[in-house]
Coordinates of C-alpha atoms in Angstrom, one line a residue:
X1 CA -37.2 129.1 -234.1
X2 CA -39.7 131.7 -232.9
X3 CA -42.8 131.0 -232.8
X4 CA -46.1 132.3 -233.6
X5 CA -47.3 133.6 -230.5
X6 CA -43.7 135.2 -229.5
X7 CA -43.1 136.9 -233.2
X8 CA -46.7 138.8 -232.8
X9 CA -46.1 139.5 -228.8
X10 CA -42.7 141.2 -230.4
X11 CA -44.2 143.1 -233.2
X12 CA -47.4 144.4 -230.6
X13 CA -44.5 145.8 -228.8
X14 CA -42.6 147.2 -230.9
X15 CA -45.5 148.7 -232.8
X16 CA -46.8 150.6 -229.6
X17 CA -43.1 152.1 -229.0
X18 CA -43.5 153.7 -232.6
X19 CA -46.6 154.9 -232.5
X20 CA -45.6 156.2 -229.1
X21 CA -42.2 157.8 -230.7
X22 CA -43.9 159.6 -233.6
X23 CA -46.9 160.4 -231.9
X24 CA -46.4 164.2 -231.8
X25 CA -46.9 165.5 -227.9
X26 CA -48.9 169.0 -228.3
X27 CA -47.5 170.2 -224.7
X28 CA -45.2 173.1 -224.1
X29 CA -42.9 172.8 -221.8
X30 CA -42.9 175.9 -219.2
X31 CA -46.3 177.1 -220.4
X32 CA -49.3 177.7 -217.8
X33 CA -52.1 177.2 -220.8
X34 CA -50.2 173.5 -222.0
X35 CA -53.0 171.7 -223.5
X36 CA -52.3 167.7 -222.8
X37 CA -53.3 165.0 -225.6
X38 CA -56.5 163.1 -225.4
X39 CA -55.1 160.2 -223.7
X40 CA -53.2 162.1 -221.4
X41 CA -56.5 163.8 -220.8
X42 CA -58.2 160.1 -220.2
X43 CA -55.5 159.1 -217.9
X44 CA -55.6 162.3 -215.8
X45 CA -59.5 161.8 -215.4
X46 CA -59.0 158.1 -214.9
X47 CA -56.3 159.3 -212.3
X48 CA -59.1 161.5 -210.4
X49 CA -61.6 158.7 -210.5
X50 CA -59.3 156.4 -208.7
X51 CA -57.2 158.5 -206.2
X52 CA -55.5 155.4 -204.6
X53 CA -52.8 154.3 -207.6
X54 CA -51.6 150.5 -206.8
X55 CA -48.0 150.2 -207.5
X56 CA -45.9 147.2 -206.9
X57 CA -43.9 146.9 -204.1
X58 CA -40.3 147.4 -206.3
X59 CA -42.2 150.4 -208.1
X60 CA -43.0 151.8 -204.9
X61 CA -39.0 152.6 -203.8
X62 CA -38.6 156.3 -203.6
X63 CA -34.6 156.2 -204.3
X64 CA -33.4 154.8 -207.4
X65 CA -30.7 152.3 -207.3
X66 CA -29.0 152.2 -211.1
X67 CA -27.2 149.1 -210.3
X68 CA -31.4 147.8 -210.6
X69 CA -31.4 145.0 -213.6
X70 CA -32.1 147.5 -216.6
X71 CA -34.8 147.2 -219.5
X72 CA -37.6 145.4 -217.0
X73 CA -40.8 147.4 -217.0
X74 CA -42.3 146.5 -213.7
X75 CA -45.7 145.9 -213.8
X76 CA -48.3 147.5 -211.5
X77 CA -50.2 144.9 -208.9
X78 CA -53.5 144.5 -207.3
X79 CA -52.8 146.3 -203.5
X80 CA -55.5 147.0 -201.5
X81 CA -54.8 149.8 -198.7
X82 CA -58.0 151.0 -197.4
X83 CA -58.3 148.7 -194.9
X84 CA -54.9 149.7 -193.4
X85 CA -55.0 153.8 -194.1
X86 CA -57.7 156.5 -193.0
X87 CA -59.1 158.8 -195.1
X88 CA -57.6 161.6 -192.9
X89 CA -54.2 160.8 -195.0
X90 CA -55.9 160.7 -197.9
X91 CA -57.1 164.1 -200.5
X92 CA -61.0 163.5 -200.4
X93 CA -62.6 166.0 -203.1
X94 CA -61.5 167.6 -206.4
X95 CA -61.5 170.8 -204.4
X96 CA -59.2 170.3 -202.2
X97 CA -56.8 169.3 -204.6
X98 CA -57.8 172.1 -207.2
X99 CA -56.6 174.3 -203.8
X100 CA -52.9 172.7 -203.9
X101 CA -52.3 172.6 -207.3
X102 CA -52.9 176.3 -207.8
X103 CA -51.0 177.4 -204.7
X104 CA -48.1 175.6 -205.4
X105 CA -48.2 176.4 -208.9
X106 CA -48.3 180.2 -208.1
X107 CA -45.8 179.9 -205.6
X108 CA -43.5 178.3 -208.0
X109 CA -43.9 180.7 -210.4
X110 CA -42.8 183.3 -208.2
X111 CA -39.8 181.7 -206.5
X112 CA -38.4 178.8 -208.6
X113 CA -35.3 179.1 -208.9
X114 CA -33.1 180.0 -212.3
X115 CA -31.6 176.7 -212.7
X116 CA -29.8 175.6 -216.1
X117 CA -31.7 172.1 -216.6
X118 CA -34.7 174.8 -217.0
X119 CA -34.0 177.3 -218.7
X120 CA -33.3 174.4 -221.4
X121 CA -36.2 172.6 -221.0
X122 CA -38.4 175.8 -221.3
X123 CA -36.2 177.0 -224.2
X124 CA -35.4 173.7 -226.4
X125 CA -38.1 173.0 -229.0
X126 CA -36.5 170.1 -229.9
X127 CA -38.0 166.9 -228.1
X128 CA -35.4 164.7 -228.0
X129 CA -32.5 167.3 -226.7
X130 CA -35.4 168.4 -224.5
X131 CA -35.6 164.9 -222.9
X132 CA -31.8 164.2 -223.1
X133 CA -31.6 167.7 -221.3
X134 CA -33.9 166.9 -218.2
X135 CA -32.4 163.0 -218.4
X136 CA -28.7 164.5 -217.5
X137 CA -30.2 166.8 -214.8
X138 CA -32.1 164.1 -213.1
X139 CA -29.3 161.5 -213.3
X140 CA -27.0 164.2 -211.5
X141 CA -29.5 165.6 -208.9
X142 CA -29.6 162.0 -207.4
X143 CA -28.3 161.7 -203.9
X144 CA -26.4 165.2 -205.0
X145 CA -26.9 169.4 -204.1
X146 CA -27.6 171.5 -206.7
X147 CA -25.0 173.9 -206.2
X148 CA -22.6 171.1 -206.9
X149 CA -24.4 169.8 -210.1
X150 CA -24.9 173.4 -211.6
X151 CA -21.2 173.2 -212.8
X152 CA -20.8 169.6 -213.6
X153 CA -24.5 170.1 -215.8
X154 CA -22.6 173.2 -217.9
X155 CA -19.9 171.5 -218.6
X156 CA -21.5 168.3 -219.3
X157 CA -23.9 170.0 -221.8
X158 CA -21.6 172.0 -223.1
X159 CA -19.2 168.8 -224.5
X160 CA -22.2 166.6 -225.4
X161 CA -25.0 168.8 -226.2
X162 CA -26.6 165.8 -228.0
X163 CA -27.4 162.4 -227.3
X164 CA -25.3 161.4 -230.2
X165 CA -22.6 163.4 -229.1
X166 CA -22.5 161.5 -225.5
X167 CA -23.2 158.3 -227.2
X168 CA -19.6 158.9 -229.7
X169 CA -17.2 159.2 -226.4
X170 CA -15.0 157.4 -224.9
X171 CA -15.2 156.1 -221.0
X172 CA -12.6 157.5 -220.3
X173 CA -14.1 161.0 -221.1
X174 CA -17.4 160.0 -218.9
X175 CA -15.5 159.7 -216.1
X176 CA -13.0 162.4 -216.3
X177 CA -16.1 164.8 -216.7
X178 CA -18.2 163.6 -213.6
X179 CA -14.8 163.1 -211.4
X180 CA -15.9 164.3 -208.3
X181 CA -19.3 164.1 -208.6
X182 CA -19.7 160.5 -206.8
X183 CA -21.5 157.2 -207.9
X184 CA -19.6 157.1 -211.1
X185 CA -21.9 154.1 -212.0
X186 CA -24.6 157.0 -212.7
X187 CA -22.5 158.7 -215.9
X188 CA -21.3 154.8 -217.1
X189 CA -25.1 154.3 -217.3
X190 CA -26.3 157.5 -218.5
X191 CA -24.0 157.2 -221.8
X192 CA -24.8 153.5 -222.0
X193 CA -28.5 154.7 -222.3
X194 CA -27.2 157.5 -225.3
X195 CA -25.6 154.9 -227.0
X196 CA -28.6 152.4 -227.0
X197 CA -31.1 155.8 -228.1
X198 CA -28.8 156.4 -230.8
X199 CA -28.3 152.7 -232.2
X200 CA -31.7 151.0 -231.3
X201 CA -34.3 153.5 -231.0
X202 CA -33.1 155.8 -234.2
X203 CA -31.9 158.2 -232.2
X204 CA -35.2 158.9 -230.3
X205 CA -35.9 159.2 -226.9
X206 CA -39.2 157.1 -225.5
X207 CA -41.7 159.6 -224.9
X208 CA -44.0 157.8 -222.2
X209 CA -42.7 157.3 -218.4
X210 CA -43.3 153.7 -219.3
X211 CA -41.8 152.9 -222.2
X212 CA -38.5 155.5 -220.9
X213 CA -38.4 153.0 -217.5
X214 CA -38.6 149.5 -219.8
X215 CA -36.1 150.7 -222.5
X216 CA -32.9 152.5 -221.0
X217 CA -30.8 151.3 -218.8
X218 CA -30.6 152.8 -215.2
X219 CA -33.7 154.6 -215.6
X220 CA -36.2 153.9 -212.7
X221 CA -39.6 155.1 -211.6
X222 CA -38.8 158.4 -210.7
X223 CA -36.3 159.5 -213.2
X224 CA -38.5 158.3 -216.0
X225 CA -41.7 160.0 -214.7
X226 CA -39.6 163.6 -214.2
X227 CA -38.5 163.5 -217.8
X228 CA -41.7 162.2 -218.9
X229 CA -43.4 165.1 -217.0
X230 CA -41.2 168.3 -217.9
X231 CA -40.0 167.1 -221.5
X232 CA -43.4 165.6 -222.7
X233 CA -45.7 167.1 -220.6
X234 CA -46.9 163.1 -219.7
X235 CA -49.4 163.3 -216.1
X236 CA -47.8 161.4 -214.0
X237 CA -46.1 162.3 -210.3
X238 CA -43.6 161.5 -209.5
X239 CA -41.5 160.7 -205.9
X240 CA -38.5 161.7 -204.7
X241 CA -37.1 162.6 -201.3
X242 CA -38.4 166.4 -201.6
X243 CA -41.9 165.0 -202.7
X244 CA -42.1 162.3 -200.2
X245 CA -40.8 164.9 -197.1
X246 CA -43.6 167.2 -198.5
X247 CA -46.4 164.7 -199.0
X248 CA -45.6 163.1 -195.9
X249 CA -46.0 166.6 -193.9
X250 CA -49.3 167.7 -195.9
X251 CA -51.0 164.3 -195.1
X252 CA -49.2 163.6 -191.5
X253 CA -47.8 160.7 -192.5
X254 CA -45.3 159.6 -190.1
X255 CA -44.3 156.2 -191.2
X256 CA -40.9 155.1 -192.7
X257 CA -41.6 156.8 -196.6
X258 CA -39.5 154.0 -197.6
X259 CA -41.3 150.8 -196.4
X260 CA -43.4 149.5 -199.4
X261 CA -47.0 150.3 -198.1
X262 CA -46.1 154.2 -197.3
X263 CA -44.5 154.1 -200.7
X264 CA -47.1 152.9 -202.6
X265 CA -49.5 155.5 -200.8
X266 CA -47.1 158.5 -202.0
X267 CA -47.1 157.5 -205.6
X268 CA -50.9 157.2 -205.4
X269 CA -51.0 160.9 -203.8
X270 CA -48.6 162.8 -206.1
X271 CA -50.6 161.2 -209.5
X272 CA -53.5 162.5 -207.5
X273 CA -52.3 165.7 -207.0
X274 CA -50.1 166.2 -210.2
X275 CA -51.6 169.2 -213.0
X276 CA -52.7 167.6 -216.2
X277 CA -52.3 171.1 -217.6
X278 CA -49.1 171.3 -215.9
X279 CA -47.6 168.0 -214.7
X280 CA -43.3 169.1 -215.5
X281 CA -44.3 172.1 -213.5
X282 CA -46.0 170.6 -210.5
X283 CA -43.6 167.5 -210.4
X284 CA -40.8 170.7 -210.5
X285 CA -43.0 172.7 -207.7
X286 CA -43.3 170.1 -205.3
X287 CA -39.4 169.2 -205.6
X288 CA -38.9 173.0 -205.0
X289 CA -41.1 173.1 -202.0
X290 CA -39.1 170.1 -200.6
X291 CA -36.2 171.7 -201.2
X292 CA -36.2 175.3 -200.2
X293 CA -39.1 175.3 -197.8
X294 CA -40.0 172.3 -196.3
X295 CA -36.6 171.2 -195.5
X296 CA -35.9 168.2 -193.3
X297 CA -34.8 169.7 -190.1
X298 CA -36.2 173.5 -190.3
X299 CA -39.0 173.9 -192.3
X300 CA -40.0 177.6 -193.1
X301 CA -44.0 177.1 -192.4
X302 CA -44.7 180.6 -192.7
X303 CA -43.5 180.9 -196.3
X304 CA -45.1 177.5 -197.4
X305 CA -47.9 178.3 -200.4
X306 CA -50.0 175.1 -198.8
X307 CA -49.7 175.7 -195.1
X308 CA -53.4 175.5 -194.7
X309 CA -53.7 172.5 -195.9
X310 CA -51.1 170.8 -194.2
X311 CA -51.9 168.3 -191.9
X312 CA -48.7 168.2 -190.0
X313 CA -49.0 171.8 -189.4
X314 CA -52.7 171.3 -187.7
X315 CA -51.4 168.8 -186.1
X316 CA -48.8 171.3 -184.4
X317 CA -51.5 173.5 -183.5
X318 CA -53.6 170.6 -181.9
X319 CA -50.7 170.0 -179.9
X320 CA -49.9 173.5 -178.6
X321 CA -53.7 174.4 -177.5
X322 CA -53.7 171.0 -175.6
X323 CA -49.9 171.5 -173.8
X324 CA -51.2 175.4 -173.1
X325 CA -54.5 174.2 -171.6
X326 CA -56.3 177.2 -172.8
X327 CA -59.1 175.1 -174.2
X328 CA -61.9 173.0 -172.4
X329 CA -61.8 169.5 -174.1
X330 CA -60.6 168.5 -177.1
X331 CA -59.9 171.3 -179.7
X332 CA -61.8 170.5 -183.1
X333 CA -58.9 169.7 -185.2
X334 CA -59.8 166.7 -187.3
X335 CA -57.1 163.5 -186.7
X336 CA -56.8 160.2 -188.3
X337 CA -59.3 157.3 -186.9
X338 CA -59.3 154.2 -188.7
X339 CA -62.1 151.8 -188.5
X340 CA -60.1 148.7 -187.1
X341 CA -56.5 148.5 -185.7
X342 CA -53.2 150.7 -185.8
X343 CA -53.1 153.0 -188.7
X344 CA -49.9 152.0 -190.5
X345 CA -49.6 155.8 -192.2
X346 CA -49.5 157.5 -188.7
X347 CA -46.6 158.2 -186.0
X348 CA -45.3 154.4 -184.6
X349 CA -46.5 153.9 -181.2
X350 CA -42.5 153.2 -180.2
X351 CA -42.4 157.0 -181.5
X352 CA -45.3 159.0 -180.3
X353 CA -45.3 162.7 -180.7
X354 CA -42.2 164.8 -179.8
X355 CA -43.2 168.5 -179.1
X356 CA -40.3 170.0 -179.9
X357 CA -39.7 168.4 -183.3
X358 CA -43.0 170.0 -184.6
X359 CA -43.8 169.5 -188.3
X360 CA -40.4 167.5 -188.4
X361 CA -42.2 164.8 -186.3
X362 CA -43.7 164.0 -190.0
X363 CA -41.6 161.4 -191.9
X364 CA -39.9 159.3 -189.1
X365 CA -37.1 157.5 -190.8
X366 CA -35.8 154.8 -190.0
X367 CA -32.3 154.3 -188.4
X368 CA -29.7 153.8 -191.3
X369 CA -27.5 151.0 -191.2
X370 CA -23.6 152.5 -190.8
X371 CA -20.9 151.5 -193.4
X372 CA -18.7 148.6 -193.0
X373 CA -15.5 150.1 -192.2
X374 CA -12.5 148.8 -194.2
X375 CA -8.8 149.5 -195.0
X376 CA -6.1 149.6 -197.0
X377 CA -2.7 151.0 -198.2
X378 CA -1.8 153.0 -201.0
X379 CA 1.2 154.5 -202.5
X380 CA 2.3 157.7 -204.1
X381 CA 5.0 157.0 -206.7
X382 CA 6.7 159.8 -208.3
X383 CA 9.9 159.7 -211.0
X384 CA 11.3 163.1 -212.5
X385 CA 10.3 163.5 -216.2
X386 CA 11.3 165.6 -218.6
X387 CA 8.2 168.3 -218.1
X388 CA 8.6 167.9 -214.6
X389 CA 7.8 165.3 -212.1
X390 CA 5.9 162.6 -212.6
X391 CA 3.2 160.2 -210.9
X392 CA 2.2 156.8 -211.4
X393 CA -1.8 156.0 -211.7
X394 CA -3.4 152.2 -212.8
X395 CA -7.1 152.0 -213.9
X396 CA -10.0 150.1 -211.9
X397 CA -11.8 147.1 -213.9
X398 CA -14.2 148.7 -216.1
X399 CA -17.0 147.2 -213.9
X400 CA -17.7 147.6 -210.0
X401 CA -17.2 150.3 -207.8
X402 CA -15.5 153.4 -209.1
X403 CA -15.4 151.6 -212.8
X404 CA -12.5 152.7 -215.1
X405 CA -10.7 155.5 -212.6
X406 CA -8.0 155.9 -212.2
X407 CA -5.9 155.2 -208.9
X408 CA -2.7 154.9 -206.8
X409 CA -1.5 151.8 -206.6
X410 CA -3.0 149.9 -203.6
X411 CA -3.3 146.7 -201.7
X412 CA -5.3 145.3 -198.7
X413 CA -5.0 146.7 -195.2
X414 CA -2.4 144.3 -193.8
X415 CA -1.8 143.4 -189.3
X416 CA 1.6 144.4 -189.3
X417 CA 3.8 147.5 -190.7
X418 CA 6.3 145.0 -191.5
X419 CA 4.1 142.9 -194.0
X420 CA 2.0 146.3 -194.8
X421 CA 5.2 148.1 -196.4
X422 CA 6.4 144.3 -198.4
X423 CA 2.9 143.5 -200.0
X424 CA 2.4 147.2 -201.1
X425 CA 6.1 147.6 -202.2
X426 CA 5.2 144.2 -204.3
X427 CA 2.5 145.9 -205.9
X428 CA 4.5 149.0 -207.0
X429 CA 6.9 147.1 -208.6
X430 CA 4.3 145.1 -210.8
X431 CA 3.5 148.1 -212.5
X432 CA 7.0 149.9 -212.5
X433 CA 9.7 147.2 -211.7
X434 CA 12.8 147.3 -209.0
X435 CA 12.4 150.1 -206.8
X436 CA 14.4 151.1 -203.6
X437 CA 12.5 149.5 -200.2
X438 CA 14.1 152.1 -198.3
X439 CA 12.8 155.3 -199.9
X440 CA 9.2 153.6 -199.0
X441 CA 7.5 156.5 -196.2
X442 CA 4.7 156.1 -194.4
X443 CA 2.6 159.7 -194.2
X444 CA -0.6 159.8 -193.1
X445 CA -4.2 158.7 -194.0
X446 CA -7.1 159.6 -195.4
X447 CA -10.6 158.5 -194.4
X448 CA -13.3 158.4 -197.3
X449 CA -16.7 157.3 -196.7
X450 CA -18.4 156.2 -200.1
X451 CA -22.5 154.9 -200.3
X452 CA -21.6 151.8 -197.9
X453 CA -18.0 152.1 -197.4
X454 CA -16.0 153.7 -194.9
X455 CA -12.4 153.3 -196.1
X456 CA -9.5 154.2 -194.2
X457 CA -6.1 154.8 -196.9
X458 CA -3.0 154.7 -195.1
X459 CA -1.0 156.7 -197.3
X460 CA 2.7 156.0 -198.3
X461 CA 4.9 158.3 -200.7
X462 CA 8.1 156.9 -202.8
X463 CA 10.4 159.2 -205.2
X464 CA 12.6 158.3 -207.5
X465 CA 15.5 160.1 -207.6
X466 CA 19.0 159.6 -208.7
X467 CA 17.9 156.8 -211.3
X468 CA 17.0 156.2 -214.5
X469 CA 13.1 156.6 -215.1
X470 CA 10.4 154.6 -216.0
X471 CA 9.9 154.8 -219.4
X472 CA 7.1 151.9 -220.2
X473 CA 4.7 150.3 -218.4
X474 CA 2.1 147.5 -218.4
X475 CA -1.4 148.0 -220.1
X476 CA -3.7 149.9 -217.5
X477 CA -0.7 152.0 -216.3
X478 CA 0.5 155.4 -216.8
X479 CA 2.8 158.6 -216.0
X480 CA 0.8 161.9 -215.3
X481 CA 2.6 165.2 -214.1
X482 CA 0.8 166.9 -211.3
X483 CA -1.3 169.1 -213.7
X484 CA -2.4 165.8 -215.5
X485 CA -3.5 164.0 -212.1
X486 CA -6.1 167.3 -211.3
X487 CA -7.7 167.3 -214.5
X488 CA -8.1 163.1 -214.8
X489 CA -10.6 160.5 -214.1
X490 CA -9.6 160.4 -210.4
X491 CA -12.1 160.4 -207.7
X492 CA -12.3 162.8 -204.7
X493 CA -10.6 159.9 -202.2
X494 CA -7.6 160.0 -204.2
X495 CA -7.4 163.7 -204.9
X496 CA -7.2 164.1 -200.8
X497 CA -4.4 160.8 -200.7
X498 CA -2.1 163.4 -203.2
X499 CA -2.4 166.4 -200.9
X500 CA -1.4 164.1 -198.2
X501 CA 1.7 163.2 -200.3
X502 CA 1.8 167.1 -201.3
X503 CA 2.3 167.9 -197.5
X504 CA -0.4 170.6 -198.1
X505 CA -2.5 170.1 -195.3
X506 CA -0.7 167.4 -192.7
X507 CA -2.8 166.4 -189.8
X508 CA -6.2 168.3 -190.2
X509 CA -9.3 167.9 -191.4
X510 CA -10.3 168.5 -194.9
X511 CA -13.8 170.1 -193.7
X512 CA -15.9 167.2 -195.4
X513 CA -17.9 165.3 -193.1
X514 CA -16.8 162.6 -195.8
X515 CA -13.6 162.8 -196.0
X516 CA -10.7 163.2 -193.5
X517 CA -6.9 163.4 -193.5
X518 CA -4.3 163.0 -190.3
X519 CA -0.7 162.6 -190.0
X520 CA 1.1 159.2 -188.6
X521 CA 0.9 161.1 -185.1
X522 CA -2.7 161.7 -185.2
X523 CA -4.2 158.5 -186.6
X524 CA -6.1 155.4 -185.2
X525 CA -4.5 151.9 -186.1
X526 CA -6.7 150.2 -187.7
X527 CA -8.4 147.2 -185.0
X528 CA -7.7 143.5 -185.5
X529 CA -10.2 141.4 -187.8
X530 CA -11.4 144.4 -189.9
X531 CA -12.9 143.2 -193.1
X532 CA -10.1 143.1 -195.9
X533 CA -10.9 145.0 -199.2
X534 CA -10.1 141.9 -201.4
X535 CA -13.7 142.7 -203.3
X536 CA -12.7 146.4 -203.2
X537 CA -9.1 146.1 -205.1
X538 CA -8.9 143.0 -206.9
X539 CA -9.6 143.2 -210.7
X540 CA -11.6 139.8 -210.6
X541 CA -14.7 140.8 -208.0
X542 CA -16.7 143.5 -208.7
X543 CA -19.3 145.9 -206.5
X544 CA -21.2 148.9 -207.4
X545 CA -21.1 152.0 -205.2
X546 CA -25.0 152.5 -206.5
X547 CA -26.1 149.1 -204.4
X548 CA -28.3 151.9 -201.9
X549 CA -31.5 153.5 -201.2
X550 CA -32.3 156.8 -203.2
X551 CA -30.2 156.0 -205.6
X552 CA -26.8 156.0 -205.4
X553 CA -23.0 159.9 -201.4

């Protein structure tokens, strides 16, 4: 039933993803004398002749969202920005840009830091544990520190070294590994991409940004061009928050980086900018930068390797001789004058310049929406067992937000205590049977705020003793000791609901500014008409915790 015209569009395809596969990339990764293939040469120089790049307004999103339809290669479109952006934003000559490259370059080979993700993409020789290397680092990096990745990364590496070895486990494994981590969606989708490499592509990993963005699932823009980039030495930039901070200070752009036409000029910049000798070094260099220098609230100017060529720094200076009076007239510092109309690049006239931000006048962000606040109750349920106590957990639909954890039993914030302590005390004895009403304690609650939730638990506790104990249960059910419960697939929320039961810590905060505890004595009652968490609990309705901009806590 296929015709002509769709069995030869197939074959074109899958003929340019084998040569693409096979063709041998003669880059080495780490190395300041990397010699780039000729069409990777031709690109670059095509890059240079063309500084403005003209992505699409869904390539030009900064964040990643993983819950993004997956396998869709988005193709570039026709956008024409000069008659909206001045120059002054803009890297005019070959020497300029020569001048940032090698600083940043030298800088970060003097201060990167020693970070396991590089050490094994400088040290791997093999291309597609190389790729599968950077590809886990990026996917945890998203939306999280380093200093909490470095430890999740080790032992992620050290259980699946391989994409074969990730592709042969279980769920269940996945997300007892990145418990704790947030936007479990992320690790789902990251052995979901394994396990189509190993079945569908032989085992190999695509070795173009493109083809690595149109074949795995949850791979984006940026995640695809930072493997590309470091693993096979591809030149092309790449955007993330640290480049777009950075980018947006060196060129004063004070726009929202995230509307579609600021976007689109960032992409254009950093495949500008980005070393065809060195492109997984630059596209490292300039997440560095963002990172330990220019930082979003108190840049260190004075240590930054392209201070002179900042524009947001000049602009700082402009700004100081004209509040200090000290000069007659204008200073000559160059600023941005576009031919017609509002520049839409520069500061918004509803936010003019603010003296005392400085070089953190440069992005402006706009305001983010707040969470939807939402509630609900859950219950501790603990039997004695025969290696000592035990606790009951059931497992979230495999699909939706937090997919396949495990959880305390739970049910929907209800108006009164009365009907609150009857629907919950229903739902406990779905999974385990009769229980006694009475023993039934309120103790406290636990706020948790996930990408776009802020969920309120109010936490109730309810031990068994002095009767027989649960032996079996219903599929998606089980018994863990306490031991069991730390080392599961559980996420953070529930680890602070247990050390409310635990009595560890009544009645204070847990020193997240995501997640609180109080006692009964300290806590708000929840107001009248709050949004129910039907979507949140019931098996039947899914949501992703990834839905979010640059992607997904």
């Amino acid at each position: 039933g296929e015709s002509l015209i769709q069995r030869l569009s197939r074959d074109c395809i899958l003929s340019q993803y084998k040569n693409a596969i096979m063709r041998k990339p003669r880059a080495a990764v780490g190395s300041g004398h990397r010699k780039q293939a000729a069409s990777q040469e031709g690109r670059q120089k095509h890059a240079k002749n063309n500084s403005q790049a003209k992505p699409s307004a869904c390539d030009g999103m900064i964040a990643e969202c993983p819950g993004a339809p997956a396998g869709l290669a988005r193709q570039p479109e026709e956008v024409v920005l000069q008659a909206s952006v001045s120059s002054y934003h803009l890297f005019r000559d070959i020497a300029e840009v020569t001048a940032f490259r090698g600083s940043l370059l030298s800088w970060y080979d003097q201060e990167k830091r020693d970070l396991p993700w590089r050490r094994r993409a400088e040290d791997e020789m093999d291309l597609d544990r190389r790729a599968y290397a950077v590809w886990v680092s990026e996917v945890m990096l998203q939306q999280t520190q380093v200093a909490t990745v470095i430890n999740y990364y080790t032992g992620w590496m050290q259980k699946w070294p391989t994409l074969q070895d990730l592709a042969s486990a279980s769920l269940e494994e996945v997300n007892q590994l990145w418990a704790g981590l947030g936007y479990y969606s992320r690790g789902r989708r990251l052995q979901e991409g394994a396990r189509k490499v190993v079945e569908e592509l032989g085992g190999h990993m695509p070795r173009t940004a493109e083809t690595l963005q149109q074949l795995l699932p949850g791979v984006g823009r940026y995640t695809a061009g930072a493997i590309a980039s470091i693993a096979f030495g591809q030149a092309t930039g790449v955007v993330d928050g640290n480049v777009a901070r950075v980018l947006c200070r060196v060129r004063a752009i004070g726009a929202d980086p995230s509307s579609t036409l600021v976007s689109q000029q960032l992409w254009g910049l950093a495949q500008q900018l980005v070393d065809p000798a060195r492109p997984g070094d630059f596209n490292q260099a300039a997440m560095e930068l963002g990172a330990t220098v220019c930082t979003p609230q108190r840049p260190l100017c004075s240590q930054c390797p392209v201070e002179s060529l900042c524009r947001a720094r000049q602009r700082v200076e402009r700004e100081q001789l004209l509040a200090s009076r000290s000069l007659s007239g204008s200073p000559d510092v160059e600023e941005c004058a576009p031919n017609t109309g509002q520049c839409h690049l520069c500061l918004p006239p509803s936010e003019p310049w603010d003296q005392t931000l400085g070089v953190v006048n440069f992005p402006r962000k706009a305001s983010r929406k707040p969470p939807r606040e939402e509630s609900s109750a859950t219950c501790v349920l603990e039997q004695p067992g025969a290696l000592g106590a035990q606790i009951l957990l059931v497992q979230r639909p495999n699909s939706g937000l937090l997919a396949g954890l495990w959880e305390f039993p739970s049910v929907t914030w209800e108006p009164s205590e009365q009907l609150q302590r009857k629907a919950l005390l229903q739902e406990l004895q779905r999974w385990a049977g009769p229980l006694p009403a009475t023993r039934l304690r309120h103790l406290g609650e636990v706020v948790h705020t996930f990408s776009h939730i802020k969920l309120t638990y109010q936490v109730y506790g309810l031990a068994l003793e002095g009767q027989t104990p649960v032996t079996t249960v219903p599929p998606g059910a089980r018994w863990l000791t306490q031991e069991e419960f730390h080392t599961a697939a559980v996420s953070t929320a529930m680890k602070k609901v247990f050390r409310v039961y635990q009595g560890q810590q009544p009645g204070t905060c847990m020193g997240s500014k995501r997640s609180q505890v109080s006692s009964p004595c300290s806590r708000k009652k929840p107001r009248m008409g709050q949004q129910v968490l039907d979507n949140f609990f019931r098996s039947h309705i899914s949501t992703d915790a990834h839905s979010l901009n640059s992607a997904a806590q």
